[in-house]
Amino acid sequence: MTTNTTTQDATSGTTPGQSVLDARGVTMRFGGLTAVRNVDLQVNSGEIVGLIGPNGAGKTTFFNCLTGLYIPTEGEVRYKGQVLPPKSFKVTAAGVARTFQNIRLFANMTVLENVLVGRHTRTKEGLWSALLRGPGFHKAEAASRERAMELLEFVGLADKAEHLARNLPYGEQRKLEIARALASEPGLLLLDEPTAGMNPQETRATEELVFAIRDKGIAVLVIEHDMRFIFNLCDRVAVLVQGEKLVEGDSATVQGDERVVAAYLGEPFEDAPGKEEIAEVEAAEAHAEAHSDTTTDAAPEENDR
Ligand SMILES: Nc1ncnc2c1ncn2[C@@H]1O[C@H](COP(=O)(O)OP(=O)(O)OP(=O)(O)O)[C@@H](O)[C@H]1O
C-alpha cells in the first residue's frame, strides 16, 4: 500500500479538481424534525473531504440522502454531473460506495466472499449464467476473485481471505468493509466513522489507507469524531451543527473558528461569569488561602463573638 499523498487519479476517469459530488440544498425532515437543512456540499476529484459535527448534527442522515437510503425532502444530489437515482443499489452502480457506522458484514461468510458480494454491481453475468455455471460464468467468477484478492492485498487482509468475517478483530472488520465498498469500483467513497473503536495504531493505519485510496483516484468523504484524524487527513472540512452547515474550509480555518469550538463545547449560558469575574474570584480565594495560613492559630475574630 502506498502512502504517497500526491494525486494520480488513475482509475476514476476524472481530472483532478473536477466535480465528483455536488449536493445542493439537501433537506431531510422526519415529521416535525429537520435533521438536515439546506446543505450544499461539493467533493472534487482528488479530494478527501471531512464532515464533522456534534452527536445528532445530521451527518449520517446526510450520508443516507447521498446514497439513496433516504429520498431528501428537498434538494438534489449529482455524481459527476448526473442526478443520482433514489435507490441505494443504483447509487452504488453509478459509482458511489459507502461504509456504515455500525459494521454490516456477512458474519458467517469468509473475508473473500464478503468482498465478492461487493462486486455484484460490476459483474455482468445474469441469473441463468450463474445457475447453469457456463463458461461465461466461470470466467467472470475467476476475474472477480482475482480483483477481490487484489483489494484484500490492498487493505492488508489477503492472508485472511478464507477466515470467517466474524472471527476478524474489530479493526480488520472495518478494513474489510472498506475492501467490500471498493469492490464496486467507486469514484467516490463515503466512510461513516471508519476509526470508531480503533486503537491509535489502527487509526494511523486507516489514515494511510484513506490516503492510498485517494491516490488511486477515488474521492473520499468521511464522517469522523476523531479530530486529529480528520485534520491530518482532509483537504477540506465541513461542519454540521443541528442539521445546518456552519463552517467549511481547510483544517486550519475550521480549527481556528470560534463557532466550531462553541458548537462542540456548548455556548456559555446567559449569566455565566466573564473572564474578569472569574479572575476576581480566583484572586479572592488566593488571598483567603494566604491568610488562612497565618491566621489558623490566631484568635478567631467575628465568627466567635
Ligand atoms: N429515521 C429517522 N427518523 C427520525 N429521526 C431521525 C431518523 N434518523 C435520524 N433522526 C434524527 O435526526 C437527527 C440527526 O441524526 P444523525 O444520526 O444523522 O446525526 P449524526 O450527526 O450522524 O449523529 P452521530 O454523530 O451521533 O452519529 C437526530 O436528532 C436523530 O434523532
Tab-separated table of C-alpha atoms and ligand atoms in Angstrom:
chain	number	residue	atom	x	y	z
A	1	MET	CA	0.000	0.000	0.000
A	2	THR	CA	1.376	3.389	-0.930
A	3	THR	CA	1.232	6.356	1.385
A	4	ASN	CA	2.215	8.776	-1.320
A	5	THR	CA	-0.121	11.740	-0.945
A	6	THR	CA	0.098	13.057	-4.484
A	7	THR	CA	-2.961	12.762	-6.684
A	8	GLN	CA	-2.682	10.387	-9.615
A	9	ASP	CA	-6.352	9.870	-10.468
A	10	ALA	CA	-5.518	6.722	-12.367
A	11	THR	CA	-8.771	4.792	-12.235
A	12	SER	CA	-11.611	7.264	-11.842
A	13	GLY	CA	-11.551	8.779	-15.308
A	14	THR	CA	-11.787	12.307	-13.937
A	15	THR	CA	-9.271	15.089	-13.968
A	16	PRO	CA	-8.176	16.482	-10.592
A	17	GLY	CA	-10.474	19.239	-9.407
A	18	GLN	CA	-13.444	18.033	-11.459
A	19	SER	CA	-16.765	17.773	-9.597
A	20	VAL	CA	-17.442	14.283	-8.294
A	21	LEU	CA	-20.205	15.015	-5.802
A	22	ASP	CA	-22.433	18.037	-5.967
A	23	ALA	CA	-25.135	18.132	-3.293
A	24	ARG	CA	-27.343	21.203	-3.337
A	25	GLY	CA	-29.951	22.369	-0.882
A	26	VAL	CA	-30.297	18.949	0.716
A	27	THR	CA	-33.001	18.947	3.383
A	28	MET	CA	-34.311	15.920	5.242
A	29	ARG	CA	-37.312	16.112	7.551
A	30	PHE	CA	-38.689	13.384	9.758
A	31	GLY	CA	-42.156	14.603	10.668
A	32	GLY	CA	-41.572	17.802	12.631
A	33	LEU	CA	-37.815	17.272	12.944
A	34	THR	CA	-35.500	18.770	10.342
A	35	ALA	CA	-32.398	16.566	10.600
A	36	VAL	CA	-30.615	18.211	7.631
A	37	ARG	CA	-31.393	21.708	6.448
A	38	ASN	CA	-30.455	23.143	3.075
A	39	VAL	CA	-26.937	21.682	2.971
A	40	ASP	CA	-24.664	22.238	-0.038
A	41	LEU	CA	-21.526	20.124	-0.292
A	42	GLN	CA	-19.118	19.534	-3.138
A	43	VAL	CA	-16.363	16.938	-3.411
A	44	ASN	CA	-13.923	17.196	-6.282
A	45	SER	CA	-11.712	14.610	-7.851
A	46	GLY	CA	-8.539	14.042	-5.853
A	47	GLU	CA	-10.051	15.360	-2.625
A	48	ILE	CA	-10.580	13.957	0.840
A	49	VAL	CA	-13.359	15.938	2.489
A	50	GLY	CA	-14.365	15.625	6.149
A	51	LEU	CA	-17.820	16.015	7.617
A	52	ILE	CA	-17.820	16.687	11.339
A	53	GLY	CA	-20.293	17.875	13.930
A	54	PRO	CA	-21.569	17.046	17.405
A	55	ASN	CA	-23.758	13.974	18.031
A	56	GLY	CA	-27.121	14.256	16.337
A	57	ALA	CA	-25.935	17.016	13.958
A	58	GLY	CA	-27.332	15.160	10.930
A	59	LYS	CA	-24.133	13.703	9.430
A	60	THR	CA	-25.374	10.140	8.925
A	61	THR	CA	-28.749	11.393	7.715
A	62	PHE	CA	-26.912	13.477	5.119
A	63	PHE	CA	-24.905	10.386	4.029
A	64	ASN	CA	-28.168	8.461	3.742
A	65	CYS	CA	-29.520	11.215	1.467
A	66	LEU	CA	-26.411	10.959	-0.728
A	67	THR	CA	-26.586	7.182	-1.054
A	68	GLY	CA	-30.269	6.684	-1.837
A	69	LEU	CA	-31.213	5.246	1.560
A	70	TYR	CA	-33.310	8.350	2.126
A	71	ILE	CA	-35.017	10.456	-0.504
A	72	PRO	CA	-34.251	14.030	0.565
A	73	THR	CA	-37.330	16.141	1.300
A	74	GLU	CA	-35.687	18.860	-0.800
A	75	GLY	CA	-32.519	19.260	-2.799
A	76	GLU	CA	-30.549	17.429	-5.442
A	77	VAL	CA	-27.503	15.192	-5.437
A	78	ARG	CA	-25.323	14.822	-8.519
A	79	TYR	CA	-22.454	12.419	-9.098
A	80	LYS	CA	-20.147	13.505	-11.950
A	81	GLY	CA	-22.905	15.750	-13.270
A	82	GLN	CA	-25.700	13.151	-13.234
A	83	VAL	CA	-28.565	13.306	-10.748
A	84	LEU	CA	-28.341	10.228	-8.520
A	85	PRO	CA	-31.316	7.862	-8.534
A	86	PRO	CA	-33.062	7.473	-5.145
A	87	LYS	CA	-32.219	3.764	-4.784
A	88	SER	CA	-29.105	2.619	-2.964
A	89	PHE	CA	-28.132	-0.188	-5.398
A	90	LYS	CA	-28.416	2.254	-8.307
A	91	VAL	CA	-26.264	4.789	-6.458
A	92	THR	CA	-23.633	2.076	-5.920
A	93	ALA	CA	-23.837	1.081	-9.586
A	94	ALA	CA	-23.405	4.757	-10.556
A	95	GLY	CA	-20.090	4.852	-8.654
A	96	VAL	CA	-20.761	5.904	-5.046
A	97	ALA	CA	-19.865	3.357	-2.352
A	98	ARG	CA	-20.078	3.637	1.409
A	99	THR	CA	-19.328	2.017	4.730
A	100	PHE	CA	-21.590	2.179	7.760
A	101	GLN	CA	-21.171	3.500	11.288
A	102	ASN	CA	-22.187	0.046	12.588
A	103	ILE	CA	-20.239	-2.614	10.730
A	104	ARG	CA	-22.509	-4.510	8.320
A	105	LEU	CA	-20.580	-7.570	7.195
A	106	PHE	CA	-21.909	-11.042	6.464
A	107	ALA	CA	-20.513	-12.528	9.656
A	108	ASN	CA	-20.736	-16.189	8.602
A	109	MET	CA	-19.193	-15.679	5.180
A	110	THR	CA	-15.472	-15.631	4.550
A	111	VAL	CA	-13.497	-12.445	4.128
A	112	LEU	CA	-13.162	-13.159	0.381
A	113	GLU	CA	-16.887	-13.891	-0.021
A	114	ASN	CA	-17.735	-10.575	1.622
A	115	VAL	CA	-15.665	-8.751	-0.984
A	116	LEU	CA	-17.190	-10.827	-3.792
A	117	VAL	CA	-20.652	-9.731	-2.630
A	118	GLY	CA	-19.459	-6.152	-3.037
A	119	ARG	CA	-18.644	-6.863	-6.690
A	120	HIS	CA	-22.172	-7.798	-7.727
A	121	THR	CA	-22.869	-4.351	-9.226
A	122	ARG	CA	-19.863	-4.815	-11.514
A	123	THR	CA	-20.480	-8.370	-12.770
A	124	LYS	CA	-22.491	-8.716	-15.942
A	125	GLU	CA	-23.288	-12.413	-15.674
A	126	GLY	CA	-27.030	-12.914	-15.246
A	127	LEU	CA	-29.077	-15.361	-13.222
A	128	TRP	CA	-29.183	-18.140	-15.859
A	129	SER	CA	-25.471	-17.967	-16.398
A	130	ALA	CA	-24.933	-18.289	-12.643
A	131	LEU	CA	-27.390	-21.187	-12.322
A	132	LEU	CA	-26.089	-23.109	-15.327
A	133	ARG	CA	-22.499	-22.271	-14.451
A	134	GLY	CA	-21.489	-21.988	-18.083
A	135	PRO	CA	-18.041	-20.870	-19.333
A	136	GLY	CA	-19.030	-17.185	-19.159
A	137	PHE	CA	-19.891	-17.562	-15.517
A	138	HIS	CA	-16.616	-19.312	-14.649
A	139	LYS	CA	-14.565	-16.672	-16.458
A	140	ALA	CA	-16.401	-13.825	-14.727
A	141	GLU	CA	-16.091	-15.565	-11.363
A	142	ALA	CA	-12.331	-16.037	-11.792
A	143	ALA	CA	-11.904	-12.368	-12.722
A	144	SER	CA	-13.989	-11.304	-9.707
A	145	ARG	CA	-11.963	-13.462	-7.342
A	146	GLU	CA	-8.727	-12.057	-8.734
A	147	ARG	CA	-9.950	-8.487	-8.242
A	148	ALA	CA	-11.257	-9.303	-4.766
A	149	MET	CA	-7.860	-10.724	-3.793
A	150	GLU	CA	-6.150	-7.581	-5.126
A	151	LEU	CA	-8.397	-5.497	-2.888
A	152	LEU	CA	-7.702	-7.694	0.131
A	153	GLU	CA	-3.995	-7.268	-0.601
A	154	PHE	CA	-4.524	-3.512	-0.803
A	155	VAL	CA	-6.179	-3.300	2.629
A	156	GLY	CA	-3.763	-5.844	4.166
A	157	LEU	CA	-6.166	-8.779	4.602
A	158	ALA	CA	-5.053	-11.158	1.826
A	159	ASP	CA	-3.723	-13.716	4.294
A	160	LYS	CA	-7.135	-13.856	5.986
A	161	ALA	CA	-9.181	-14.386	2.808
A	162	GLU	CA	-10.576	-17.720	3.995
A	163	HIS	CA	-11.306	-16.651	7.585
A	164	LEU	CA	-14.881	-16.082	8.625
A	165	ALA	CA	-15.614	-12.360	8.854
A	166	ARG	CA	-16.913	-12.725	12.406
A	167	ASN	CA	-13.525	-14.038	13.571
A	168	LEU	CA	-11.629	-10.912	12.497
A	169	PRO	CA	-10.607	-8.402	15.154
A	170	TYR	CA	-12.671	-5.229	15.113
A	171	GLY	CA	-10.137	-3.060	13.270
A	172	GLU	CA	-9.818	-5.667	10.498
A	173	GLN	CA	-13.599	-5.883	10.134
A	174	ARG	CA	-13.575	-2.157	9.409
A	175	LYS	CA	-10.841	-2.697	6.771
A	176	LEU	CA	-12.926	-5.479	5.240
A	177	GLU	CA	-15.897	-3.126	4.997
A	178	ILE	CA	-13.692	-0.723	3.067
A	179	ALA	CA	-12.474	-3.519	0.745
A	180	ARG	CA	-16.069	-4.551	0.101
A	181	ALA	CA	-17.042	-0.963	-0.711
A	182	LEU	CA	-14.050	-0.684	-3.081
A	183	ALA	CA	-15.170	-3.872	-4.843
A	184	SER	CA	-17.931	-1.894	-6.572
A	185	GLU	CA	-15.139	0.188	-8.232
A	186	PRO	CA	-16.429	3.538	-6.960
A	187	GLY	CA	-15.334	7.019	-7.956
A	188	LEU	CA	-16.487	8.331	-4.578
A	189	LEU	CA	-16.180	6.528	-1.262
A	190	LEU	CA	-18.194	7.629	1.766
A	191	LEU	CA	-16.797	6.493	5.117
A	192	ASP	CA	-19.012	6.756	8.203
A	193	GLU	CA	-16.775	6.821	11.296
A	194	PRO	CA	-14.078	4.485	9.918
A	195	THR	CA	-11.938	4.631	13.081
A	196	ALA	CA	-14.688	4.181	15.671
A	197	GLY	CA	-13.432	1.773	18.325
A	198	MET	CA	-9.887	1.634	16.923
A	199	ASN	CA	-6.674	1.985	18.905
A	200	PRO	CA	-4.170	4.709	17.861
A	201	GLN	CA	-2.108	2.323	15.673
A	202	GLU	CA	-5.201	1.124	13.820
A	203	THR	CA	-6.341	4.716	13.385
A	204	ARG	CA	-2.960	5.661	11.910
A	205	ALA	CA	-3.122	2.677	9.531
A	206	THR	CA	-6.624	3.738	8.454
A	207	GLU	CA	-5.326	7.229	7.751
A	208	GLU	CA	-2.690	5.755	5.436
A	209	LEU	CA	-5.289	3.532	3.798
A	210	VAL	CA	-7.521	6.522	3.040
A	211	PHE	CA	-4.576	8.410	1.501
A	212	ALA	CA	-3.830	5.350	-0.636
A	213	ILE	CA	-7.479	5.172	-1.748
A	214	ARG	CA	-7.320	8.832	-2.748
A	215	ASP	CA	-4.103	8.124	-4.639
A	216	LYS	CA	-5.991	5.520	-6.660
A	217	GLY	CA	-8.201	8.313	-7.968
A	218	ILE	CA	-11.160	7.774	-5.650
A	219	ALA	CA	-12.534	10.881	-3.956
A	220	VAL	CA	-13.397	10.408	-0.279
A	221	LEU	CA	-15.997	11.955	2.013
A	222	VAL	CA	-15.506	10.944	5.623
A	223	ILE	CA	-17.520	11.389	8.827
A	224	GLU	CA	-15.402	11.062	11.944
A	225	HIS	CA	-15.388	12.207	15.563
A	226	ASP	CA	-11.600	11.811	15.896
A	227	MET	CA	-10.472	15.364	15.190
A	228	ARG	CA	-6.781	14.572	14.881
A	229	PHE	CA	-7.620	12.000	12.193
A	230	ILE	CA	-9.855	14.457	10.335
A	231	PHE	CA	-7.487	17.411	10.444
A	232	ASN	CA	-4.495	15.283	9.388
A	233	LEU	CA	-6.359	13.703	6.540
A	234	CYS	CA	-8.721	16.159	4.921
A	235	ASP	CA	-8.179	18.793	2.245
A	236	ARG	CA	-11.432	20.401	3.340
A	237	VAL	CA	-13.736	20.011	6.316
A	238	ALA	CA	-17.423	20.906	6.599
A	239	VAL	CA	-19.045	21.297	10.000
A	240	LEU	CA	-22.698	20.387	10.514
A	241	VAL	CA	-24.486	21.697	13.574
A	242	GLN	CA	-28.163	20.988	14.193
A	243	GLY	CA	-28.606	19.971	10.575
A	244	GLU	CA	-27.035	23.080	9.050
A	245	LYS	CA	-23.600	23.641	7.593
A	246	LEU	CA	-21.925	26.062	9.982
A	247	VAL	CA	-18.435	26.359	8.510
A	248	GLU	CA	-16.418	24.867	5.670
A	249	GLY	CA	-12.735	25.270	4.941
A	250	ASP	CA	-9.294	23.771	5.282
A	251	SER	CA	-8.236	22.225	8.584
A	252	ALA	CA	-6.581	25.382	9.928
A	253	THR	CA	-9.626	27.539	9.129
A	254	VAL	CA	-12.061	25.145	10.780
A	255	GLN	CA	-9.863	24.538	13.820
A	256	GLY	CA	-9.469	28.266	14.376
A	257	ASP	CA	-13.171	29.087	14.060
A	258	GLU	CA	-14.691	30.029	17.431
A	259	ARG	CA	-18.167	28.964	16.282
A	260	VAL	CA	-16.907	25.418	15.826
A	261	VAL	CA	-15.400	25.339	19.298
A	262	ALA	CA	-18.646	26.758	20.727
A	263	ALA	CA	-20.708	24.171	18.844
A	264	TYR	CA	-18.718	21.341	20.403
A	265	LEU	CA	-18.379	22.756	23.896
A	266	GLY	CA	-21.771	24.489	24.001
A	267	GLU	CA	-22.365	28.247	24.165
A	268	PRO	CA	-21.731	29.848	27.587
A	269	PHE	CA	-25.056	30.226	29.433
A	270	GLU	CA	-26.511	33.705	29.681
A	271	ASP	CA	-25.385	34.724	33.196
A	272	ALA	CA	-22.140	32.791	33.089
A	273	PRO	CA	-19.306	34.684	34.774
A	274	GLY	CA	-16.986	36.546	32.409
A	275	LYS	CA	-13.167	36.321	32.491
A	276	GLU	CA	-12.881	39.317	34.852
A	277	GLU	CA	-15.341	37.880	37.347
A	278	ILE	CA	-13.531	34.551	37.326
A	279	ALA	CA	-10.179	36.334	37.890
A	280	GLU	CA	-11.699	38.307	40.815
A	281	VAL	CA	-12.997	35.158	42.495
A	282	GLU	CA	-9.662	33.400	41.993
A	283	ALA	CA	-7.765	36.359	43.479
A	284	ALA	CA	-10.116	36.429	46.479
A	285	GLU	CA	-9.653	32.685	47.009
A	286	ALA	CA	-5.856	33.013	46.786
A	287	HIS	CA	-5.951	35.883	49.260
A	288	ALA	CA	-8.128	33.903	51.689
A	289	GLU	CA	-5.819	30.905	51.433
A	290	ALA	CA	-2.717	33.011	52.126
A	291	HIS	CA	-4.427	34.487	55.166
A	292	SER	CA	-5.680	31.196	56.467
A	293	ASP	CA	-2.011	30.064	56.730
A	294	THR	CA	-1.183	32.978	59.009
A	295	THR	CA	-4.426	33.113	60.959
A	296	THR	CA	-5.047	29.436	61.742
A	297	ASP	CA	-3.769	29.721	65.295
A	298	ALA	CA	-4.735	33.303	65.791
A	299	ALA	CA	-7.688	34.298	67.869
A	300	PRO	CA	-10.923	33.986	65.920
A	301	GLU	CA	-12.427	37.292	65.104
A	302	GLU	CA	-16.009	37.987	64.050
A	303	ASN	CA	-17.380	34.420	63.902
A	304	ASP	CA	-16.752	33.682	67.574
A	305	ARG	CA	-18.408	36.622	69.028
B	1	LIG	N1	-35.095	7.684	10.641
B	1	LIG	C1	-35.196	8.702	11.490
B	1	LIG	N2	-36.390	9.089	11.984
B	1	LIG	C2	-36.495	10.114	12.835
B	1	LIG	N3	-35.457	10.866	13.256
B	1	LIG	C3	-34.236	10.528	12.798
B	1	LIG	C4	-34.025	9.442	11.901
B	1	LIG	N4	-32.712	9.353	11.617
B	1	LIG	C5	-32.119	10.333	12.317
B	1	LIG	N5	-33.032	11.037	13.018
B	1	LIG	C6	-32.762	12.203	13.872
B	1	LIG	O1	-32.059	13.133	13.072
B	1	LIG	C7	-31.071	13.808	13.850
B	1	LIG	C8	-29.716	13.639	13.196
B	1	LIG	O2	-29.277	12.293	13.404
B	1	LIG	P1	-27.963	11.704	12.713
B	1	LIG	O3	-27.869	10.274	13.127
B	1	LIG	O4	-27.997	11.996	11.282
B	1	LIG	O5	-26.836	12.558	13.418
B	1	LIG	P2	-25.268	12.339	13.403
B	1	LIG	O6	-24.650	13.680	13.217
B	1	LIG	O7	-24.906	11.277	12.440
B	1	LIG	O8	-25.009	11.846	14.895
B	1	LIG	P3	-23.847	10.879	15.490
B	1	LIG	O9	-22.565	11.621	15.408
B	1	LIG	O10	-24.301	10.674	16.897
B	1	LIG	O11	-23.884	9.617	14.688
B	1	LIG	C9	-31.166	13.245	15.251
B	1	LIG	O12	-31.981	14.105	16.019
B	1	LIG	C10	-31.821	11.902	15.044
B	1	LIG	O13	-32.529	11.506	16.188
